[in-house]
Backbone as a ProteinNet text record, in pm:
[ID]
protein_1_A
[PRIMARY]
MGAWALVGEAVVDPTTEPFVRASGESAIDYYTKRPNVMALIYKSLSGMSEPLMRELLQLYDGFHGVDTLVDVGGCNGVSLRMIMAKFPNVRSGINFDLPDMVANAPNIPGVTHVGGDAFTSVPAGDAIFIKWVLLAWTDEECKVVMQNCHKALPVDGKLIVCEPVVPELTDDSRRTRALLGGDIFIMTMYRTKGKHRTEEQFKQLGISSGFPRFRAFYVDPSMAVLEFQK
[TERTIARY]
81.5	0	85.6	217.5	302.9	267.7	244.2	213.6	67.4	-12.8	-154.9	-176.9	-288.6	-317	-464.1	-491.9	-629.7	-679.4	-795.4	-862.1	-999.1	-1020.5	-1140.9	-1134	-1233.8	-1232.9	-1205.9	-1177.6	-1153.9	-1004.9	-971.1	-832.9	-814.9	-716.8	-695.8	-570.6	-584.3	-471.8	-405.8	-277.6	-213.6	-200.9	-220.2	-213.8	-348.2	-451.8	-582.4	-578.4	-647.4	-651.5	-707	-646.1	-695.8	-842	-887.4	-1027.7	-1119	-1076.9	-1156.2	-1158.9	-1046.9	-1042.8	-1138.7	-1147.2	-1229.6	-1377.5	-1411.2	-1552.1	-1608.7	-1522.8	-1571.5	-1591.8	-1560.7	-1571.8	-1472.6	-1445.8	-1349.5	-1403.6	-1312.8	-1354.2	-1452.4	-1425.2	-1514	-1651.3	-1655.1	-1784.4	-1860.3	-1789	-1851.5	-1910.3	-1831.9	-1878.3	-2002.5	-1992.2	-2095.6	-2228.2	-2227.4	-2352	-2426.7	-2362.8	-2419	-2420.3	-2535.3	-2541.6	-2493.5	-2520.2	-2475.1	-2322.7	-2261.2	-2115.5	-2058.2	-2122.8	-2075.4	-2079.3	-2180.6	-2188.8	-2069.6	-2030.1	-1913.4	-1784.8	-1778.1	-1660.7	-1646.4	-1758.1	-1754	-1703.6	-1756.5	-1720.7	-1573.3	-1527.9	-1389.5	-1291.3	-1323	-1234.5	-1226.1	-1340.1	-1338.9	-1252.7	-1267.1	-1189.1	-1040.2	-998.6	-856.9	-810.5	-896.1	-856.9	-845.4	-938.8	-944.8	-818.4	-763.5	-639	-523.1	-509.3	-402.9	-423	-546.5	-572.5	-547.9	-581.4	-554.1	-404.1	-325.2	-180.2	-127.4	-177.3	-134	-161.3	-280.2	-319.2	-245.4	-185.8	-103.1	35.5	81	218.6	233.2	126.9	135	39.1	91.6	7.9	-4.6	16	15.2	-120.7	-227.2	-360.3	-389.9	-298	-315	-314	-398.1	-402.9	-486.2	-544.7	-629	-774.9	-844.3	-987.5	-1072	-1039.4	-1110.9	-1016.5	-1053.2	-970.9	-1046.9	-981.1	-1039	-974.2	-1055.1	-1004.5	-1034.6	-931.1	-946.3	-943.9	-1052.4	-1064.1	-1107.1	-1188.4	-1224.7	-1332.2	-1395.2	-1496	-1609.1	-1614.4	-1726.9	-1700.1	-1583.1	-1555.6	-1501.5	-1464.6	-1419.9	-1291.5	-1199.8	-1075	-1101.9	-1188.6	-1224.1	-1289.2	-1377.2	-1444.6	-1343.5	-1243.3	-1144	-1050	-1013	-927.1	-998	-1124.8	-1199.3	-1227.3	-1239.2	-1257.6	-1130	-1015	-886.1	-845.3	-878	-837.8	-963.2	-1020.3	-1143.1	-1125.6	-999.5	-977.4	-1021.8	-1027	-1077.7	-1230.6	-1288	-1432.2	-1512.7	-1445.5	-1516.1	-1437.5	-1504.4	-1442.2	-1515.3	-1440.4	-1498.7	-1452	-1543.7	-1512.9	-1535.7	-1426.9	-1433.1	-1396.7	-1489.1	-1463.8	-1555.6	-1544.6	-1633.1	-1778.8	-1868.6	-2008.4	-2070.5	-2046.4	-2104.7	-2044.6	-1922.7	-1857.9	-1912.9	-1955.6	-2004.9	-2157.2	-2223.9	-2369.8	-2440.3	-2389.4	-2453.1	-2365	-2272.2	-2185.5	-2268.1	-2234.4	-2314.4	-2303.3	-2404.1	-2400.2	-2297.8	-2206.3	-2103.7	-2107.5	-2127.5	-2133.1	-2008.1	-2031.1	-1921.3	-1861.8	-1906	-1849.5	-1950.1	-1904.1	-1984.8	-1929.6	-2014.9	-1973.7	-1989.8	-1883.1	-1883.3	-1835.7	-1914.3	-1875.8	-1804.7	-1703.2	-1630.3	-1517	-1428	-1316.6	-1188.6	-1099.3	-976.3	-884.8	-906.2	-826.2	-871.4	-987.8	-1038	-1014.3	-1053.8	-1033.2	-1053.4	-1009.9	-1020.5	-1078	-1169.7	-1225	-1116.2	-1138	-1041.4	-1047.7	-933.8	-925.9	-793.5	-779.6	-652.9	-547.3	-594	-505.7	-584.6	-512.9	-574.5	-509	-591.3	-545.4	-574.8	-476.4	-493.9	-434.4	-513.6	-465.3	-495.2	-392.1	-405.9	-471.8	-428.7	-484.9	-375.9	-265.6	-162.6	-99.8	-102.5	-41.5	-112.2	-233.5	-307.8	-289.9	-209.2	-196.8	-53.5	-40.6	90.2	147	275.6	337.9	268.3	234.3	168.7	30.5	-42.3	-174.3	-159.8	-61.8	-37.4	-5.1	75.7	115.9	-4.5	-97.2	-217.9	-298.5	-320.6	-399.7	-326.8	-197.7	-121.4	-117.4	-111.7	-119	-255.5	-362.4	-495.8	-506.4	-440.6	-436.8	-360.7	-251.4	-171.6	-256.4	-336.5	-423.9	-529	-573.6	-682.6	-635.2	-504.1	-450.3	-408.3	-417.2	-366.2	-213.9	-153.9	-9.8	22.1	123.4	164.7	68.6	-31.7	-120.9	-46	-99.1	-31.2	-112.9	-42.2	-97.4	-38.6	-125.4	-82.2	-118.9	-18.8	-37.8	3.9	-78.8	-45.2	-39.3	80.3	100.1	210.8	211.1	326.7	450.8	566.3	692.2	791.2	837.5	932.8	1074.7	1165.3	1304.1	1376.9	1480.2	1561.1	1629.9	1675.4	1741.2	1660.8	1633	1554.9	1644.6	1582.6	1652.5	1551.3	1585.7	1495.6	1419.1	1409.6	1337.3	1186.9	1116.6	971.3	907.4	962.2	908.7	914.9	1033.6	1051.1	961.1	953.9	869.4	722.6	677.1	538.3	510.8	603.2	585.4	585.1	676.8	682.6	563.1	514	391.6	273.6	264.8	158.4	172	295.2	320.2	270.3	298	251.9	99.5	36.9	-109.3	-169.2	-114.3	-166.2	-152.9	-39	-16.3	-106.6	-136.5	-212.6	-363.2	-405.6	-548.7	-617.6	-555.2	-623.5	-558.9	-433.2	-372.1	-241.4	-226.2	-101.3	12.6	-20	84	89.3	1.2	9	129.5	177.1	298.1	318.5	397.8	449	572.4	607.5	718.2	813.2	934.6	1031.5	1006.4	1068.3	1055.2	1106.4	1217.8	1272.9	1179.9	1116.6	1022.6	902.9	853.9	746.6	793.4	912.8	966.4	973.2	1021.2	1032.1	895	797.5	661.4	609.9	638.4	595.4	659.7	788.9	859.6	804.1	780.3	729	584.8	515.1	375.8	364	477.6	475.6	497.3	526.8	547.5	698.3	752.9	897.9	945.6	853.3	894.2	830.4	911.5	867.9	924.9	839.6	884.2	814.2	881.2	822.6	822.7	708.5	693.8	648.1	723.6	689.4	596.5	476.1	377.5	421.7	471.5	532.1	639.6	712.8	822.8	782.5	654.9	615.3	522.6	462.9	364.2	411.8	401.1	449.8	343	354.7	279.6	376.5	341.2	425.6	364.1	436.4	382.9	447.7	363.2	406.2	350.2	437.3	389.7	406.5	303.5	301.6	393
-121.2	0	127.3	113.6	231.5	317	448.5	542.1	536.8	455.4	445.1	334.2	343.7	242.6	206.5	82	36.2	52	114.1	122.7	59.2	-60.6	-135.3	-172.9	-132.3	-158.5	-31.6	79.7	205.9	227.8	285.4	322.7	466.1	490.7	623.1	686	804.4	881.7	949.9	923.9	982	1132.9	1194.6	1340.3	1405.1	1323.1	1377.6	1439.5	1552.2	1618.9	1523.6	1519.4	1430.3	1453.8	1580	1607.9	1539.3	1537.6	1472.4	1322.3	1265	1121.3	1083.9	1171.9	1141.4	1165.6	1269	1308.3	1293.5	1270.2	1255.7	1386.4	1499.3	1630.1	1726	1836.7	1931.8	2001.5	2061.8	2131.5	2244.2	2321.5	2432.4	2381	2274	2216.9	2168.8	2108.2	2058.2	2173.3	2280.6	2394.5	2459.2	2490.4	2573.1	2500.2	2368.3	2292.9	2284.3	2327.1	2312.2	2448.5	2518.4	2653	2660.1	2556.8	2560	2554	2477.7	2471.1	2602.7	2660.3	2786	2896.9	2896.3	2996.3	2982.5	2858.3	2836.1	2880.7	2859.4	2902.4	3053.7	3125.2	3271.3	3314.7	3251.5	3288.9	3258.6	3143	3104.6	3191.2	3221.4	3305.4	3446.1	3497.9	3629.6	3626.4	3518.9	3506.4	3501.4	3441.9	3437.3	3566.9	3626.3	3743.9	3869.6	3889.2	4017.1	4048.7	3955.7	3989.2	4020.8	3942.6	3968.4	4102.9	4132.4	4257.3	4377.9	4366.2	4476.7	4506.1	4399.3	4416.1	4469.7	4414.2	4458	4606.9	4652	4791.1	4888.6	4840	4925.5	4947	4849.3	4851.1	4881.5	4866.4	4882.7	4991	5090.8	5203	5211.7	5099.6	5099.4	5115.6	5134.3	5155.6	5303.6	5392.7	5534.6	5554.2	5642	5669.6	5571.9	5473.9	5373.8	5415.1	5425.8	5458.6	5331.7	5241.6	5114.8	4999.6	4918.4	4805.6	4675.7	4580.1	4448.2	4348	4271.4	4164	4031.8	3967.2	3838.7	3727.1	3649.6	3545.5	3602	3708	3780.6	3716.5	3610.4	3535.8	3627.2	3659	3738.2	3888.1	3930.8	4074.2	4140.4	4062	4122	4203.7	4158.7	4232.5	4367.3	4369.4	4495.7	4591.3	4539.8	4624.6	4692.7	4619	4674.9	4771.9	4739.9	4830.5	4962.8	4957.2	5078.2	5162.6	5099.4	5174.6	5249.5	5190.5	5251.1	5355.3	5329.9	5418	5467.8	5581.1	5632.1	5672.5	5684.1	5713.5	5597.1	5475	5359	5367.2	5424.9	5449.9	5334.9	5249	5138.3	5009.2	4907.9	4777.8	4672.4	4584.6	4472.6	4344	4273.5	4145.2	4035.8	3979.1	3886	3745.6	3653.3	3513.8	3425.1	3295.3	3203.5	3238.6	3224.2	3264.5	3207.5	3080.1	3020.2	3076.5	3126.5	3181.4	3319.1	3396.6	3531.8	3539.6	3428.4	3429.7	3481.9	3448.3	3489.9	3582.8	3650.4	3744.5	3861.7	3916.3	4023.9	4155.3	4238.8	4371.6	4458	4519.5	4607.3	4737.6	4851.4	4979	5000.6	5031.8	5058.1	4936	4816.1	4692.2	4622.4	4582.5	4503.5	4361.7	4264.3	4124.6	4073.8	4022.1	3977.6	3832.8	3747.4	3608.5	3588	3504.8	3477.3	3380.6	3370.7	3276.1	3351.7	3364.5	3440.8	3377.5	3249.6	3186	3229.9	3296.5	3347.8	3497.1	3572.5	3717.8	3770.2	3894.7	3962.2	4101	4148.6	4283.3	4390.9	4498.5	4608.3	4690.4	4740.3	4826.8	4900.8	4999.9	5072	4984.2	4895	4798	4669.9	4559.2	4428.4	4367.7	4312.9	4253.2	4103.9	4023.4	3878.2	3833.1	3763.3	3716.9	3568.5	3492.6	3349.7	3272.1	3299	3231.5	3159.1	3227.7	3170.5	3045.6	3033	2915.8	2785.2	2794	2672.5	2632.6	2710.2	2687	2654.6	2589.1	2563.8	2693.8	2691.2	2809.8	2849.9	2752.8	2785	2845.3	2793	2849.3	2991.8	3013.2	3148.7	3244.4	3197.6	3281.9	3322.8	3230.1	3262.6	3372.2	3357	3454.9	3588.7	3585.7	3710.4	3782.2	3708.4	3769.7	3834.4	3770	3829.5	3955.6	3955.6	4076.1	4187.1	4151.4	4249.3	4315.8	4236.5	4291.2	4385.1	4358.8	4435.7	4565.4	4584.8	4702.1	4810.6	4937.6	5046.2	5053	5137.2	5160.6	5207.4	5150.1	5177.5	5119.9	5042.5	4976.9	4871.2	4837.5	4744.2	4618.8	4507.2	4382.3	4364.7	4361.3	4353.1	4214.6	4135.3	3995.5	3977.7	3911.6	3879.3	3727.6	3674.1	3530	3495.1	3372.1	3327.3	3323	3354.4	3350	3265.1	3157.9	3070.8	3122.6	3098.1	3144.2	3064.5	3125.3	3056.3	2934	2946.8	2836.4	2804.7	2678.7	2639.4	2623.2	2637.4	2615.8	2556.5	2549	2488	2592.3	2715.2	2821	2795.6	2858.1	2843.7	2894.9	3004.4	3060.8	2959	2899.5	2803.2	2681.7	2631.5	2514.1	2544.9	2665.1	2702.6	2713.5	2774.5	2789.2	2654.5	2568.4	2437.7	2351.9	2368.4	2298.7	2344.1	2475.6	2528.2	2478.6	2467.2	2417.1	2274.3	2191.1	2051.5	2045.5	2133.1	2136.2	2165.8	2266.2	2302.2	2185.4	2118.7	2008.8	1889.5	1864	1743.6	1766.5	1886.7	1910.7	1955	2047	2104.2	2070	2102.5	2081.9	2006.1	1899.4	1825.8	1905.2	2005.9	2084.5	2228.1	2263.3	2394	2399.5	2520.9	2530.7	2673.2	2683.6	2812.8	2842.5	2971.1	3011.2	3106.4	3113.2	3209.4	3345.2	3447.8	3582.5	3584.1	3519.2	3517.2	3444.1	3336.7	3265.4	3354.8	3432.6	3525.9	3632.9	3683.6	3785.8	3733.1	3611.1	3552.9	3527	3487.3	3471.9	3604.9	3713.8	3845.5	3885.3	3865	3899.7	3821.6	3692.1	3608.2	3642.4	3714.2	3752.9	3895.1	3963.4	4097.6	4211.3	4180.5	4284.2	4305.5	4416.2	4436.2	4483.9	4537.6	4594.5	4516.7	4492.7	4407.3	4459.5	4461.1	4494.6	4403.5	4373.7	4290.2	4366.1	4362.5	4424.8	4315.6	4295.2	4185.8	4232.7	4174.9	4205.4	4142.9	4020.9	3953.7	3861.7	3787	3707.4	3606	3568.4	3465	3513.3	3629.1	3677.2	3807.9	3817.9	3935.4	3993.8	4124.6	4190.7	4204.8	4147.1	4144.7	4236.3	4339.6	4441.5	4427	4398.1	4385.2	4506.1	4584.4	4704	4688.2	4726.1	4713.6	4817.4
0	0	0	18.6	23	142.7	116.5	224.6	265.9	197.1	229	330.9	403.3	505.6	503.2	545.6	554.8	698	714.1	844.2	825.3	887.5	856.9	710.7	633.6	489.8	410.9	482.3	413	392.2	279.6	252.3	297.9	385.5	443.1	384.4	331.9	281.9	402.5	429.1	547.3	542.4	424.2	415.3	447.6	467.3	502	640.8	656.4	785.8	891.3	1010.4	1115.9	1149.9	1146.3	1177.5	1075.7	949.8	844.7	867.2	905.9	932.1	1045.1	1145.8	1263	1239.5	1160.9	1148	1008.1	909.4	772.6	698.5	761.8	697.5	761.8	691.9	744.5	868	946	1066.8	1034.9	929.2	893.1	852.4	773	735.2	858.9	950.4	1072.9	1153.2	1170.9	1250	1189.1	1059.2	996.7	978.7	983.7	973.4	1106.3	1212.5	1346.9	1416.9	1417.7	1477.1	1621.2	1700.4	1840	1849.6	1759.3	1757	1704.9	1602.7	1546.9	1650.4	1736	1843	1937.4	1966.3	2051.7	1982.1	1850.2	1774.5	1780.7	1756.9	1766.1	1903.1	2008.1	2144	2172.6	2130.4	2157.4	2079.5	1953.6	1873.3	1930.4	1977.3	2041.1	2167.1	2243.9	2366.7	2341.8	2228.3	2194.1	2128.6	2045.3	1967.5	2051.7	2142.2	2211.8	2291.8	2372.2	2443.7	2349.2	2241.3	2145.3	2077.1	2036.2	1966.1	2057.4	2184.9	2277.3	2283.1	2291.1	2296.5	2164.2	2053.2	1920.7	1900.4	1940.2	1916.6	2005.9	2113.9	2198.2	2136.9	2057.5	2009.4	1860.9	1784.6	1639.2	1593.3	1520.4	1476.2	1324.8	1257.6	1111.9	1047	1127.7	1069.1	1045.6	1086.3	1056	903.8	854.7	711.6	631.7	698.9	631.3	644.5	532.3	534.6	529	435.3	421.3	451.5	549.6	591.4	567.9	503.3	477.6	572.7	643.9	729.9	660.8	609.5	541	644.5	649.6	750.7	884.6	881.3	1002.5	1087.4	1039.3	1114.3	1162.8	1291	1343.3	1347.8	1302.1	1291.4	1416.3	1519.4	1644.6	1626.2	1540.7	1520.2	1455.1	1353.8	1289	1388.3	1470.2	1568.1	1659.3	1704.6	1795.1	1723.5	1600.5	1523.2	1497.9	1458	1424.7	1548.5	1664.5	1788.2	1825.7	1797.7	1829.9	1725.8	1598.6	1488.9	1415.9	1459.3	1396.7	1250.6	1205.2	1062.5	975	1032.8	958.1	962.6	859.7	859.3	800.1	724.1	659.3	678.4	731.7	748.2	667.6	603.9	528.3	594	656.7	720.7	617.3	565.6	453.4	500.1	479.2	517.5	432.9	451.7	380	411.8	314	335.8	462.5	490.4	610	738.5	730.6	849.3	886	786.1	814.3	813.7	784.7	770.2	894.9	1011.5	1136.9	1219.1	1152.3	1223.2	1274.9	1390.4	1450.1	1374.4	1388.4	1328.2	1401.6	1326	1381.7	1301.5	1366.7	1293.2	1206.9	1080	987.9	922.7	963.7	910.5	820.3	702.8	610.3	607.6	633.9	628.5	484.8	427.2	287.9	281.4	219.3	200.9	68.9	68.5	-54.7	-29.7	-126.6	-122.1	-155.2	-58.6	-77.9	-182.1	-214	-318.7	-458.1	-464.1	-592.6	-604.7	-502.3	-502.3	-361.6	-340.9	-211.5	-236.6	-153.2	-173.2	-166.1	-238.9	-242.6	-114.5	-72.1	44.5	45.2	134.1	147.1	214.3	301	366.7	389.6	400.9	424.6	548	635.7	760.9	759.1	798.1	808.2	941.2	1021	1151.6	1169.4	1206.2	1236	1121.7	1000.7	883.9	805.7	776.3	689.4	749.6	881.7	945.6	910.5	857.9	822.7	676.4	601.7	458	417.3	303.4	244.3	188.9	153.5	95.2	-34.3	-117.2	-244.5	-222.3	-123.9	-92.6	-39.2	47.5	98.3	-15.8	-108.4	-220.6	-304.4	-329.4	-407.3	-337.8	-208.4	-134.1	-126.7	-103.2	-95.3	-229.9	-338.5	-471.3	-494.2	-446.3	-457.7	-372.5	-256.7	-173.7	-246.5	-309.7	-385.3	-493.3	-564	-668.5	-611.6	-488.6	-428.1	-362.7	-353.6	-285.6	-384	-342.4	-426.2	-417.5	-498.3	-488.8	-346.7	-285.9	-147.9	-43.4	-86.3	8.8	88.7	205.5	295.3	321.1	324.5	375.6	515.1	616.1	755.7	807.7	839.1	877.4	1022.7	1101.5	1240.3	1253.4	1274.8	1279.2	1379	1428.8	1507.2	1417.6	1474.1	1399.8	1478.7	1417.8	1486.7	1465.1	1560.9	1545.6	1438.7	1383.3	1282.5	1342.9	1466.2	1536.2	1661.1	1683.8	1800.9	1923.4	2039.6	2165.4	2263.5	2390.7	2488	2569.2	2514.9	2584.6	2582.8	2675.4	2681	2552.3	2497.6	2373.5	2259.2	2241.7	2132.5	2151.8	2274.3	2299.3	2272.3	2310.1	2285.1	2136	2062.9	1918.4	1847.6	1882.7	1817.2	1856.7	1979.3	2018.5	1935.3	1911.1	1825.1	1682.9	1636.1	1500.9	1486.4	1585.8	1582.7	1585.6	1666.1	1672.6	1535.5	1466.2	1333.9	1237.8	1240.4	1146.1	1173.5	1299.6	1332.2	1339.1	1378.7	1397.4	1269.7	1195.7	1080.9	947.4	930.5	800.6	814.2	742.4	749	686	605.5	540.3	591.7	682.6	744.6	836.6	865.8	948.1	996.9	1105.7	1147.1	1060.7	1050.4	962.8	1034.5	983.7	1034	968.1	1024.6	966.2	822.9	797.3	661.9	565.3	609.1	522.5	487	583.7	553.7	454.8	474.9	384.4	240.7	225.4	91.1	30	111.3	60.3	6.6	79.4	34.6	-96.6	-107.8	-231.5	-349.8	-328.7	-437.7	-474.8	-384.9	-411.3	-463.9	-479.7	-537.6	-440.3	-313.6	-212.5	-191.8	-240.5	-231.1	-94.9	-12	116.9	231.6	335.3	445.7	577.1	681.5	816.8	916.2	1026.4	1130.9	1262.6	1332.3	1463.4	1560.3	1667.3	1757.9	1868.9	1871.2	1974.7	2106.4	2099	2213.1	2155.3	2235.5	2179.8	2073.9	2068.8	1974.1	1863.7	1879.5	1782.9	1720.2	1587.9	1516.8	1426.4	1403	1296.9	1179.9	1068.7	950.5	845.2	808.4	719.6	580.6	483	344.1	267.2	205.7	135.4	-14.3	-86.4	-232.6	-296.9
[MASK]
++++++++++++++++++++++++++++++++++++++++++++++++++++++++++++++++++++++++++++++++++++++++++++++++++++++++++++++++++++++++++++++++++++++++++++++++++++++++++++++++++++++++++++++++++++++++++++++++++++++++++++++++++++++++++++++++++++++

């Protein structure tokens, strides 16, 4: 069978996401088909996002000068709500996610919830924000989405990415262990090819997607705001 294995009478592809092997469908499909589960997802994502966003907004001021901000993979829009409260110059927010993910998103003043597929296109804005999304995708998938973001931005527009960043060299520090633990979680729970990346790997992804300028701002030792400018 080579790399394939038999479970009962079914042939299992080892590259299949573990969640799919266990439930027969992807995690997103599972969530969106069950309103009670989706409500828990909204609550849990807000609980994780809000502390990080508070810290991010204290340390990063790159939203100045932005009138329309697009949040790719924004789910319930909590990040946009917090950004717009901190930066009143952001008068229009577009919360962009899969249609089922935004179908029951709450009403937020100034925010429009838009369903779509970032692998096809991304709504236009002065800046685009992506948080905790690229870690679930392969390099090629990231490149497709980042190229679509590049097309949606004006000259000098920014793609602002918030993701874990692993060190170039590992050690036995708490930071490294936490990052590598998160990396293993992503690979085993959601995507067998998803991964955390180093700062240099993010920089090269940006260059290959059309972004010649790159800066990194560390919110804490493990989480960074990565700014790609067109």
